[in-house]
Coordinates of C-alpha atoms in Angstrom, one line a residue:
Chain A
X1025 CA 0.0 0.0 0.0
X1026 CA 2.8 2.0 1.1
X1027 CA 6.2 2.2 -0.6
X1028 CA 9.0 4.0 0.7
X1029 CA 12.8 3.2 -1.4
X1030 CA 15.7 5.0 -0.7
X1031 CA 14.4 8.1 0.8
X1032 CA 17.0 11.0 2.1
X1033 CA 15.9 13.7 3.5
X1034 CA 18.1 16.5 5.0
X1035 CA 17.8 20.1 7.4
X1036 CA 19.3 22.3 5.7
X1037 CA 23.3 20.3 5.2
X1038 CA 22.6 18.2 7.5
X1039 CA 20.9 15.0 6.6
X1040 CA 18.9 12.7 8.6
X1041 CA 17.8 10.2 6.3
X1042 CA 20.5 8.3 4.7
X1043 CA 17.9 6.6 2.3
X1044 CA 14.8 4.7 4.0
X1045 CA 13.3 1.6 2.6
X1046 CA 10.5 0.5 3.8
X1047 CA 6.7 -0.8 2.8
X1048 CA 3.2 -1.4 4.4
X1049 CA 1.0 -3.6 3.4
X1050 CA -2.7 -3.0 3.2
X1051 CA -4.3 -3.8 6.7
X1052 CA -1.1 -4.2 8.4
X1053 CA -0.1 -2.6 11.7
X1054 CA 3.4 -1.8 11.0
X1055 CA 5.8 -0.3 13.6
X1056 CA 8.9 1.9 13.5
X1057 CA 11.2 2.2 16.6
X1058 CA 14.4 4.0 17.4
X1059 CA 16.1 6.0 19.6
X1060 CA 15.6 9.9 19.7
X1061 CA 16.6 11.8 16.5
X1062 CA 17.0 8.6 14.6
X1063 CA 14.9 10.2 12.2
X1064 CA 11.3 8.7 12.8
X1065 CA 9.4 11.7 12.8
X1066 CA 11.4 13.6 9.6
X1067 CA 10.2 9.6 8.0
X1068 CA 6.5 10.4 8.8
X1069 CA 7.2 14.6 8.0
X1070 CA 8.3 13.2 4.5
X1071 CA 6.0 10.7 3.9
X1072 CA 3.1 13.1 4.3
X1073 CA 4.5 15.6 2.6
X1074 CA 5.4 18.6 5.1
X1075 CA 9.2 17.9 5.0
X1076 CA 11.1 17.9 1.6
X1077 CA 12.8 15.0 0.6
X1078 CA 16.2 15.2 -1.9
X1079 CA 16.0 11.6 -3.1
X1080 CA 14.3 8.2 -3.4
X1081 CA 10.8 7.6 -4.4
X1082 CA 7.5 7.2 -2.6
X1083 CA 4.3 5.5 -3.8
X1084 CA 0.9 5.0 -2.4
X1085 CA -1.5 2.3 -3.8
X1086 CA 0.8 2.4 -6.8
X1087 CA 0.4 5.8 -7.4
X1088 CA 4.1 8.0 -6.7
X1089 CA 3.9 10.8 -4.5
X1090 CA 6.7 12.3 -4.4
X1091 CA 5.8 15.4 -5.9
X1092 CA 1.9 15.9 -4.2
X1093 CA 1.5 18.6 -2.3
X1094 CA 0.7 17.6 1.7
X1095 CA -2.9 18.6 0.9
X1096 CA -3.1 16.4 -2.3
X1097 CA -1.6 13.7 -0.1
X1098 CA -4.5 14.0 2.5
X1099 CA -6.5 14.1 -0.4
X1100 CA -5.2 10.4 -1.7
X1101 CA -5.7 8.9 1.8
X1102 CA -2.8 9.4 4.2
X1103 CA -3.3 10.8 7.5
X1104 CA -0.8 12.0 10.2
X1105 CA -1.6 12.4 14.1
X1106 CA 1.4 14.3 14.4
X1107 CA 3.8 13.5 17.4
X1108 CA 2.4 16.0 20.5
X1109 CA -0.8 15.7 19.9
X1110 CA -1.1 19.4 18.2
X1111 CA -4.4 19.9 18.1
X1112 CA -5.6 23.3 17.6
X1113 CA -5.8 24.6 20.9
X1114 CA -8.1 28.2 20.6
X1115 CA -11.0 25.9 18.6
X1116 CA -13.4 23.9 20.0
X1117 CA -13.2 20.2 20.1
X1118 CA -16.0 20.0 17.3
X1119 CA -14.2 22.4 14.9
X1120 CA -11.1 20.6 14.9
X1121 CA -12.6 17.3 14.1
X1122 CA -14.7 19.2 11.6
X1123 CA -11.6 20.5 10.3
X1124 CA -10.2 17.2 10.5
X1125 CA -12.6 16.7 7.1
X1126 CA -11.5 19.3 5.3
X1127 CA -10.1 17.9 2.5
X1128 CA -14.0 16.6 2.0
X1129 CA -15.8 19.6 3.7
X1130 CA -18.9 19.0 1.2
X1131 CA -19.2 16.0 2.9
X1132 CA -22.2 15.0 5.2
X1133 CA -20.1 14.6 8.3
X1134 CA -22.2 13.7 10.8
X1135 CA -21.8 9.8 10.8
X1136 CA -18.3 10.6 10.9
X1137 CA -18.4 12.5 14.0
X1138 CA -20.9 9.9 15.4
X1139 CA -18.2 7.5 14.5
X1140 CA -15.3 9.7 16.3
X1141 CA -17.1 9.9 19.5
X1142 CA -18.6 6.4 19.2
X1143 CA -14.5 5.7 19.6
X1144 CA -13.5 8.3 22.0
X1145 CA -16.8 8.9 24.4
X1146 CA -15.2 11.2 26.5
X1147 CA -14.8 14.1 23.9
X1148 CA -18.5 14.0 23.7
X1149 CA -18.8 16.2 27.0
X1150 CA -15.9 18.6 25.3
X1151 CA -17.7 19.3 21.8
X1152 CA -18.1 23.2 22.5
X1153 CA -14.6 23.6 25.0
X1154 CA -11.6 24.9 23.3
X1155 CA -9.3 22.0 22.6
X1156 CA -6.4 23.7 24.8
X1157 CA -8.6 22.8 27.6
X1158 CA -8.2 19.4 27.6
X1159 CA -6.0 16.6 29.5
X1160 CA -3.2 15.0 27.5
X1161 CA -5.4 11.9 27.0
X1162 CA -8.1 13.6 26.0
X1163 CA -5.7 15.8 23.6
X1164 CA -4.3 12.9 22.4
X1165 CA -8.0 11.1 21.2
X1166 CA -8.9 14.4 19.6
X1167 CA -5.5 14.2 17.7
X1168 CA -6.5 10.8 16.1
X1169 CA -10.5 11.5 16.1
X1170 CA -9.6 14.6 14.1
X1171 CA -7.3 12.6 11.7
X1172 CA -9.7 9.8 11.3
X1173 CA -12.1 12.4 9.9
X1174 CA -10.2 12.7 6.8
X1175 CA -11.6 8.9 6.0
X1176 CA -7.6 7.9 5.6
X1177 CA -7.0 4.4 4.6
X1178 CA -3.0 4.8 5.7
X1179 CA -2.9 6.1 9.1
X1180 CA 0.2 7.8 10.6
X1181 CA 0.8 7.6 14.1
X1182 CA 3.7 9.7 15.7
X1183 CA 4.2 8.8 19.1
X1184 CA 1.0 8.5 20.4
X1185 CA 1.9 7.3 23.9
X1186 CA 4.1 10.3 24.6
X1187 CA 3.5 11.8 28.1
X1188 CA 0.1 9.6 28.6
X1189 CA -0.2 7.7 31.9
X1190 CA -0.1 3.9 31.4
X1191 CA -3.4 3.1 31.9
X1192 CA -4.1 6.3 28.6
X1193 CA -1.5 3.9 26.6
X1194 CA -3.7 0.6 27.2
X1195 CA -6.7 3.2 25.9
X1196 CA -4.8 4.2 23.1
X1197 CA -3.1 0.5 21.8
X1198 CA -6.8 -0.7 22.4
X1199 CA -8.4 1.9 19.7
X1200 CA -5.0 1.3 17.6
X1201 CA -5.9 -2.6 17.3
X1202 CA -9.5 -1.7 16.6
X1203 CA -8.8 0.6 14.0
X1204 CA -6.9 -1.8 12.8
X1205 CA -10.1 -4.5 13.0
X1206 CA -12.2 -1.6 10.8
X1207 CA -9.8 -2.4 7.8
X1208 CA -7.4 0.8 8.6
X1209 CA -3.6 0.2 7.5
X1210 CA -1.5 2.1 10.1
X1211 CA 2.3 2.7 10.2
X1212 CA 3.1 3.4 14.3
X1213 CA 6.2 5.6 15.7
X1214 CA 7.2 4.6 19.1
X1215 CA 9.1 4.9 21.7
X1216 CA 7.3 2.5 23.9
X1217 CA 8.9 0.0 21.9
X1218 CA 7.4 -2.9 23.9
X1219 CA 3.4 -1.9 23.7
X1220 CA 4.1 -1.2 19.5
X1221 CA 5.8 -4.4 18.7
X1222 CA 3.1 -6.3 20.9
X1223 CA 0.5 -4.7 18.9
X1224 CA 2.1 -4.7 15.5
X1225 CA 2.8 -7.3 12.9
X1226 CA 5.5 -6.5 11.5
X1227 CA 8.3 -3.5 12.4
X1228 CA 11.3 -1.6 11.3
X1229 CA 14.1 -0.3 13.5
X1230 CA 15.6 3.2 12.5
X1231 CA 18.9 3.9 13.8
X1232 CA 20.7 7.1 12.7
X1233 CA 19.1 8.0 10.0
X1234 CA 18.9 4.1 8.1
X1235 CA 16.7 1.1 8.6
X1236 CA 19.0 -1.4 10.5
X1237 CA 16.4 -4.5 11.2
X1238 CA 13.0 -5.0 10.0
X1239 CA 11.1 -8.4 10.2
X1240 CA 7.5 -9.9 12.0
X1241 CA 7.3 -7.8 15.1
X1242 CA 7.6 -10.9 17.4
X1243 CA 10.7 -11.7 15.6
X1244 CA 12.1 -8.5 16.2
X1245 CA 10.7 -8.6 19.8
X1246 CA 13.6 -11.2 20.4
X1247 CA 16.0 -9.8 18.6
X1248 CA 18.8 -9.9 21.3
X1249 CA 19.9 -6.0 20.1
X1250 CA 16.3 -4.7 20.6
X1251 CA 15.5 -6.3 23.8
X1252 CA 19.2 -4.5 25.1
X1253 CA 18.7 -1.0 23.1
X1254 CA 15.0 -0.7 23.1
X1255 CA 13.0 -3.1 25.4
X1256 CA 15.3 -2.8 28.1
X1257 CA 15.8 -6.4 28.9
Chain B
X722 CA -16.7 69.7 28.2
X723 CA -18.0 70.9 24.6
X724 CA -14.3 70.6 23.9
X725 CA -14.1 67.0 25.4
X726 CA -16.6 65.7 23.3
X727 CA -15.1 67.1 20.1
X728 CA -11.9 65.3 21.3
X729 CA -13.5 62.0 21.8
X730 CA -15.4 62.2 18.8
X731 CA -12.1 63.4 16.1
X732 CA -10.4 60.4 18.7
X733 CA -12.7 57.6 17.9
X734 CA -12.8 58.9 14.1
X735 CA -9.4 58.1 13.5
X736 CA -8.7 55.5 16.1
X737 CA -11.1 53.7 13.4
X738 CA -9.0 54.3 10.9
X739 CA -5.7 53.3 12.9
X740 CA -7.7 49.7 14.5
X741 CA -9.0 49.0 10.7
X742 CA -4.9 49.4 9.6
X743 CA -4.1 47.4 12.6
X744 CA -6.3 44.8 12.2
X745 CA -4.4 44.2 8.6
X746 CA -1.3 43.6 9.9
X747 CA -2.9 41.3 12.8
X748 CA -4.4 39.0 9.8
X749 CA -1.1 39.0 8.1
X750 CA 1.1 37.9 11.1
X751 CA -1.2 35.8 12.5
X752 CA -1.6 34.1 9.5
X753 CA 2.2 34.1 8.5
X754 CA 4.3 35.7 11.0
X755 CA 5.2 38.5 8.5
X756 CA 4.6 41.9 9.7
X757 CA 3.8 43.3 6.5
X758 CA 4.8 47.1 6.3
X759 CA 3.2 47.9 3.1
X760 CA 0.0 47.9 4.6
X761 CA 0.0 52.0 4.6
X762 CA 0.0 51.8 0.7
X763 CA -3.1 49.4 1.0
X764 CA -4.3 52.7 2.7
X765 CA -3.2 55.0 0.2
X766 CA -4.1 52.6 -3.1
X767 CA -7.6 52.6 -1.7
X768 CA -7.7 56.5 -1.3
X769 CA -5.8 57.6 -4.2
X770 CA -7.5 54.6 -6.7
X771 CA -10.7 56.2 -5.7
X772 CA -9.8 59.6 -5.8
X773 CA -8.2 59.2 -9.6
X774 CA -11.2 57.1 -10.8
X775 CA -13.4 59.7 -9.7
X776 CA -11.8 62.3 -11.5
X777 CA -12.6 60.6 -14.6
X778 CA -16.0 60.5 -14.3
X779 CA -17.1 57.4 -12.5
X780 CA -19.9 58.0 -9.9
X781 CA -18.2 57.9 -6.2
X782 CA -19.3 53.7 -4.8
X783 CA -18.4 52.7 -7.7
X784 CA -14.9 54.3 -7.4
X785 CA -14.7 53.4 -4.6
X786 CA -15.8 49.7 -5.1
X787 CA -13.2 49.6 -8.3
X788 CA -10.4 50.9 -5.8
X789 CA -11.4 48.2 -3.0
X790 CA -11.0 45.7 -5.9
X791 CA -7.9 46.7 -7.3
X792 CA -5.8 46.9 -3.8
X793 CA -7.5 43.7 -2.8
X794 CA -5.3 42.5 -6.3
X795 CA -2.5 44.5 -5.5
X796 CA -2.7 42.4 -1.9
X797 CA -3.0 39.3 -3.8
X798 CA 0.0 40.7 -6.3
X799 CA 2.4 41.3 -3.8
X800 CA 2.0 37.8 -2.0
X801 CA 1.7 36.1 -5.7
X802 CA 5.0 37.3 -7.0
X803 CA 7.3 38.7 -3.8
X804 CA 6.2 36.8 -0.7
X805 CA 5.4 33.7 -2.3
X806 CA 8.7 32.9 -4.2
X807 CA 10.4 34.0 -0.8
X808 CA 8.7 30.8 0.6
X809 CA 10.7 29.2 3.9
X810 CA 13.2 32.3 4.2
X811 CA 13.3 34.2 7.9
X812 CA 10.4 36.3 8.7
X813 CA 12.6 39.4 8.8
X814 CA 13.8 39.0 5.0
X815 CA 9.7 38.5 4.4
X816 CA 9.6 41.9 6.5
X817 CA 12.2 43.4 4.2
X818 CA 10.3 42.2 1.2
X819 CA 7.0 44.4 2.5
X820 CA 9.5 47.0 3.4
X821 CA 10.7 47.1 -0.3
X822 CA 7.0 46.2 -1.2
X823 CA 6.3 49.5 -0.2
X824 CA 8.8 51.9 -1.0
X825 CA 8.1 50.4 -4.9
X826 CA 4.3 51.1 -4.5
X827 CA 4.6 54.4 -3.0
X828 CA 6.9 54.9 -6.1
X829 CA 4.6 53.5 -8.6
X830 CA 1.7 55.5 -7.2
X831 CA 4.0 58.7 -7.5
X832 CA 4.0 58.0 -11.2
X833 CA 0.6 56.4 -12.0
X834 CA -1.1 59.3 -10.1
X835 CA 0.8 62.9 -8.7
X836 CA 2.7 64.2 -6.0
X837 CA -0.6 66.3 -4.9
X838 CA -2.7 66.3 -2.1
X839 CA -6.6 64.9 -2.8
X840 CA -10.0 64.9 -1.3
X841 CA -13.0 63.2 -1.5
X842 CA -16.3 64.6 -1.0
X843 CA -17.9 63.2 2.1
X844 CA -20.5 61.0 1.8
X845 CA -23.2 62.7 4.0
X846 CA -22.6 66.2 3.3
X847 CA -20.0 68.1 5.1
X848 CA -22.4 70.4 7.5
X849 CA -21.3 69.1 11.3
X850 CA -24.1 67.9 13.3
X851 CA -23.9 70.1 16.5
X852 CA -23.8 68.0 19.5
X853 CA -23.2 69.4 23.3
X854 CA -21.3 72.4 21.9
X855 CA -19.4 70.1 20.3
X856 CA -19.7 69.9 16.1
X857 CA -19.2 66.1 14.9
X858 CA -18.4 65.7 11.0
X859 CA -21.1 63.5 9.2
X860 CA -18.3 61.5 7.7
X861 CA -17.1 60.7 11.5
X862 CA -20.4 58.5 11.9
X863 CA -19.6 57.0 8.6
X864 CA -16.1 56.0 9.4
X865 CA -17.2 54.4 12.6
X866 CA -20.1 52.9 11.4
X867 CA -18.2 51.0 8.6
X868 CA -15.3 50.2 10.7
X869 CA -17.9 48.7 13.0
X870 CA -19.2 46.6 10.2
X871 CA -16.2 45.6 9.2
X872 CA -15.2 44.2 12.1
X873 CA -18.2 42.3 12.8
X874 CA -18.3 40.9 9.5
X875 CA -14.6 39.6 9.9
X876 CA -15.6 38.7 13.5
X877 CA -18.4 36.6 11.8
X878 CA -15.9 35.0 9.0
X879 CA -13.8 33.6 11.3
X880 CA -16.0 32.4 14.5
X881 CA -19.0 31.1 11.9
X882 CA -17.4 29.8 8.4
X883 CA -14.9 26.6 8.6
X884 CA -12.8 28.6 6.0
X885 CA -12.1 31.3 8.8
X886 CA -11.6 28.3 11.3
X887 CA -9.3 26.8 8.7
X888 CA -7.2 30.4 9.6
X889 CA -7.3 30.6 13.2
X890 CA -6.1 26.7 12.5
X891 CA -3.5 28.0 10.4
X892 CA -2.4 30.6 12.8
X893 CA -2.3 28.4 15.8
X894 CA -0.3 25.5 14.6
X895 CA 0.6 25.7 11.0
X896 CA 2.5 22.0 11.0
X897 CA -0.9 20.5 12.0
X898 CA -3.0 22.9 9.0
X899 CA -0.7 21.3 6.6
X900 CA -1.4 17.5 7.9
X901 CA -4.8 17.9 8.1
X902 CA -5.0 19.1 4.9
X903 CA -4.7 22.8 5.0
X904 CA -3.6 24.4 1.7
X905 CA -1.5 27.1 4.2
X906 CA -0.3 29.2 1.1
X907 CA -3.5 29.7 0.0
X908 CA -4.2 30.8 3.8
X909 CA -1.6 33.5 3.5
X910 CA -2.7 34.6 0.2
X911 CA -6.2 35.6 1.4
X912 CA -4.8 37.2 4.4
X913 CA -2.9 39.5 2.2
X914 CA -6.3 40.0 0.0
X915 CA -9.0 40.8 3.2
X916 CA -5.7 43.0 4.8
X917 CA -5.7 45.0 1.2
X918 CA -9.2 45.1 1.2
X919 CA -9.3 46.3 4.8
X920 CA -6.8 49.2 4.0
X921 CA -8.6 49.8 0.8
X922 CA -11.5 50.9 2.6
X923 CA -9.7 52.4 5.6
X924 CA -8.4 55.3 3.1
X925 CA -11.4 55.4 1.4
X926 CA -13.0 56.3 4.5
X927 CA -10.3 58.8 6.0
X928 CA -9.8 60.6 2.5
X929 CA -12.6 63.4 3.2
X930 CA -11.4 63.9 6.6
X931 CA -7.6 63.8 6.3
X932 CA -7.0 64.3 2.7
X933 CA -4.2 61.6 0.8
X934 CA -1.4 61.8 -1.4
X935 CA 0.9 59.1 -2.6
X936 CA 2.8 59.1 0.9
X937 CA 0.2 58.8 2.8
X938 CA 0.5 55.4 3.5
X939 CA 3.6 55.4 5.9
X940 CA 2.3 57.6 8.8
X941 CA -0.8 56.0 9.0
X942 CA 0.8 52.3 8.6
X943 CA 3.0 53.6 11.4
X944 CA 0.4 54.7 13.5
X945 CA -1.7 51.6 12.7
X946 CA 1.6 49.1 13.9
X947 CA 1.7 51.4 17.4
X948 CA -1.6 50.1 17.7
X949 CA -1.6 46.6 17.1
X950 CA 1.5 46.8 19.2
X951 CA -0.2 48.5 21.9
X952 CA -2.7 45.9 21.3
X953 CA -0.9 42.9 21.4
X954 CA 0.5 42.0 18.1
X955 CA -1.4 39.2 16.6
X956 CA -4.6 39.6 18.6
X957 CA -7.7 41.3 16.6
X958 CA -9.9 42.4 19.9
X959 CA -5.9 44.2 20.8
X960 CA -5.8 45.7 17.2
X961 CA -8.8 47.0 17.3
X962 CA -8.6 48.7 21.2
X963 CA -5.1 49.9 20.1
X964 CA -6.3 51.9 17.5
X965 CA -8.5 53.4 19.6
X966 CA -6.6 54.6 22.0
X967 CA -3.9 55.3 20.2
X968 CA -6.5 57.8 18.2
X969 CA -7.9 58.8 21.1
X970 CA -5.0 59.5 23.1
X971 CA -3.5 61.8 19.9
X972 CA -6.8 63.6 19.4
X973 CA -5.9 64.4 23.6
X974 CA -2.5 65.4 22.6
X975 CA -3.2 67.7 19.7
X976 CA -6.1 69.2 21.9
X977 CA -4.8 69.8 25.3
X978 CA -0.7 70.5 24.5
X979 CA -0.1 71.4 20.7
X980 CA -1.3 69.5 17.4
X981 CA 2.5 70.0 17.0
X982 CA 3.3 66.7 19.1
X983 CA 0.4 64.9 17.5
X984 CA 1.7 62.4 16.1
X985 CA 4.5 61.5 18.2
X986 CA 2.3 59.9 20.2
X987 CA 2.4 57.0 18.5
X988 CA 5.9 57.1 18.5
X989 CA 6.1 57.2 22.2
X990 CA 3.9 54.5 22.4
X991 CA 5.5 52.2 21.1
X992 CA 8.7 52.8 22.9
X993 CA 6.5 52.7 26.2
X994 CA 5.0 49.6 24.8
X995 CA 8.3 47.8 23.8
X996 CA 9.8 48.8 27.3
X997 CA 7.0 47.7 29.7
X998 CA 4.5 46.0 27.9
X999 CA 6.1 44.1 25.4
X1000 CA 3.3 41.4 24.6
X1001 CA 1.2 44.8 24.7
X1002 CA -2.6 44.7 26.5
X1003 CA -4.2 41.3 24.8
X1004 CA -1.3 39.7 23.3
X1005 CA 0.0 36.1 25.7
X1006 CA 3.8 35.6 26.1
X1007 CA 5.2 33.7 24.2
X1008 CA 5.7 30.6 26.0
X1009 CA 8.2 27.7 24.3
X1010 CA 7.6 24.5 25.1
X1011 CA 10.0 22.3 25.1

């Protein structure tokens, strides 16, 4: 569904993507760990578009990419929940998940927002607070309520877990997997590389900028190197 | 207290004028960071345009709706061809673009029109209506009536249409616009046309009281940046207060020490503002998070 070969990607000189390769299939879970500033979030920036990339090729459904704008690629189906949440704090809850949709604003979008709460029943009592108002958690479920309303079929997940209390990351893993159930294909950045790979089926490890180990996520589970680096075992 | 009145009411006249200028560059940064200083010649274009289209024998609204049009393009212009192409350089080389921006249109103008000084007739006659002792111009209820309107209609744009949503969105966190789909240039590019279009109408409005010329712009753009300074930059409700007071507070200065000092006010304002009040009455410090 998702083809990424060989993309670099660089701030200014300095590059942080030494040429990525990596694919998800449709209805896959797929997870990418690594340390800080391996270059997991510039992967995601490039993939939907928001950070320019100098070389390698990107397709989507067998379409290439590369070149669409980030509102084109909304457009073809891929969604980001970018990592912290940022949601837009001075609107209400409602108009950032009805800005979520608007790519397809001419849309009927009630069902959809039946849908989003039907997922996240606690933003129901927020619909008319401004989103700055809310908990973390709460922050975090309008993040991906609001990115669901785009009707994505490849969902981008940046850290979701970040700063959540543990029993917020069993919330979150739990609407991941049922996302997953609804047919939704979803690439997953983590740190919390134990709760990603236990959810995911297959993953990719990102050191420095280059894919160093990929494989089924139990595999890579017990993978001596990623129990020492990243599970802490 | 006859003379008070006639303070307050040349005050709010042109503190109008400064919070509908201020409110242009509050649009513009908040929707790009830039603070564009050619927003005086968005004043002057909309004075002048009128003024020359007049002369040539069109009836007055439709001069003036031509010279709203034309500096709402001339907005458009300068973010099509000198903002646009500047894409992802520092906000102060955008500044210096507007800075440019507006030396070349005050030079253009020079050419295109004259060096003179122009009026327009006012649109309700110019016989003041006396009021406690004090004599308000017609054209003062006009400007504040229309700067009224035109704050409530932009008020209304953004709080009730997802497209003025789709700014604020813009403006709060321009990464998450551009994931959710956002076409953020195209953001900009209408702030720059509503800011021209805001200007345009400011110096339409002012033009019978205050006269125009081709320079006209830069004073006013001045006084209209003490305001949304004074304001808060970036916040509309501070824009619009600023330019208020700021009018207010000159029509004080010009009344009760010398219309000499007049319009150092502004001036002073600013430093005051920049020394104690930095984030000015409404704006929020900026708070990084890291």
């Amino acid at each position: 569904m998702l083809s990424v070969e060989n993309v670099r990607s660089a701030y200014g000189r300095i590059e942080v993507l030494h040429g990525v390769t990596l694919h998800v299939d449709a209805g896959e879970i797929v997870t990418l760990i690594g340390a800080n500033g391996a270059g997991k979030t510039t992967l995601m920036h490039a993939i939907s578009g928001v950070q320019p990339v100098t070389d390698g090729t990107m397709k989507f459904e067998g379409r290439s990419i590369g070149q669409l704008s980030a509102h084109a690629r909304v457009e073809a189906g891929i969604s980001q929940v970018p990592e912290g949440r940022q949601v837009f704090e001075p609107l209400s809850v409602k108009d950032n998940l009805r800005l979520g949709a608007w790519r397809r604003r001419s849309a009927d979008l009630r069902q959809d927002l039946a849908h989003v709460i039907e997922l996240f029943p606690m933003l129901e009592a927020f619909m008319e607070k401004p989103a700055g108002t809310l908990s973390g958690g709460q922050q975090q479920m309008l993040a991906i309520g609001r990115a669901l309303m785009a009707k994505p079929r490849l969902l981008l997940l940046d850290e979701p877990s970040m700063g959540l209390a543990p029993k917020l990351v069993d919330q979150v893993l739990a609407v991941i997997r049922s996302l997953k159930d609804e047919g939704l294909t979803i690439l997953l950045v983590e740190q919390n590389a134990g709760a990603a790979l236990a959810i995911a089926d297959r993953a990719y490890v990102l050191e420095t900028g280059k894919v160093t180990l990929s494989g089924a996520a139990a595999d890579i589970h017990r993978d001596r190197r990623v129990q020492e680096a990243y599970l802490g075992i | 207290m006859a003379e008070l009145l006639q303070f307050i009411s040349s005050g709010l006249t042109v503190g109008a004028i400064y919070a509908l200028v201020a409110l242009g560059f509050t649009l513009i940064y908040k929707a790009s960071d830039i603070i564009n200083f050619a927003q005086g010649e968005f004043v002057m274009l909309g004075g002048m345009t009128t003024v020359f289209v007049a002369m040539a024998g069109v009836p007055l609204p439709l001069a003036a709706l031509i010279a709203v049009v034309a500096t709402t393009a001339t907005g458009l212009a300068l973010h099509r061809f000198a903002i646009e192409p500047a894409r992802g350089a520092s906000p102060v080389v955008l500044i210096m673009i507007t800075i440019g921006a507006s030396i070349f249109l005050r030079g253009v103008a020079q050419i295109v029109f004259d060096r003179r000084f122009h009026s327009l007739p006012p649109l309700l006659g110019a016989d003041p209506i006396q009021l406690g002792g004090a004599a308000i111009l017609p054209q003062s209820l006009v400007v504040l009536a229309s700067a009224t309107a035109i704050v409530t209609l932009l008020w209304l744009f953004v709080d009730r249409t997802l497209l003025g949503k789709a700014v604020i969105a813009t403006a709060a966190n321009r990464l998450a616009a551009r994931l959710i789909g956002v076409d953020t240039r195209r953001v900009v590019a209408l702030s720059f046309g509503i800011s021209a279009a805001i200007g345009a109408v400011a110096g339409i409005l002012i033009t019978p009281i205050a006269l125009t010329s081709y320079d006209a712009g830069t004073l006013l753009a001045l006084k209209g940046f003490a305001a949304a300074m004074l304001g808060g930059i970036g916040s509309a409700a501070g824009a619009v207060v600023g330019g208020v007071l700021i009018g207010l507070m000159e029509a004080f200065a010009a009344g009760y020490v010398s219309s000499n000092y007049k319009d150092a006010v502004a001036f002073l304002i600013i430093l005051v503002v920049l020394i104690s009040i930095p984030q000015g009455l409404f704006g929020r410090a900026k708070v990084e998070r890291v």
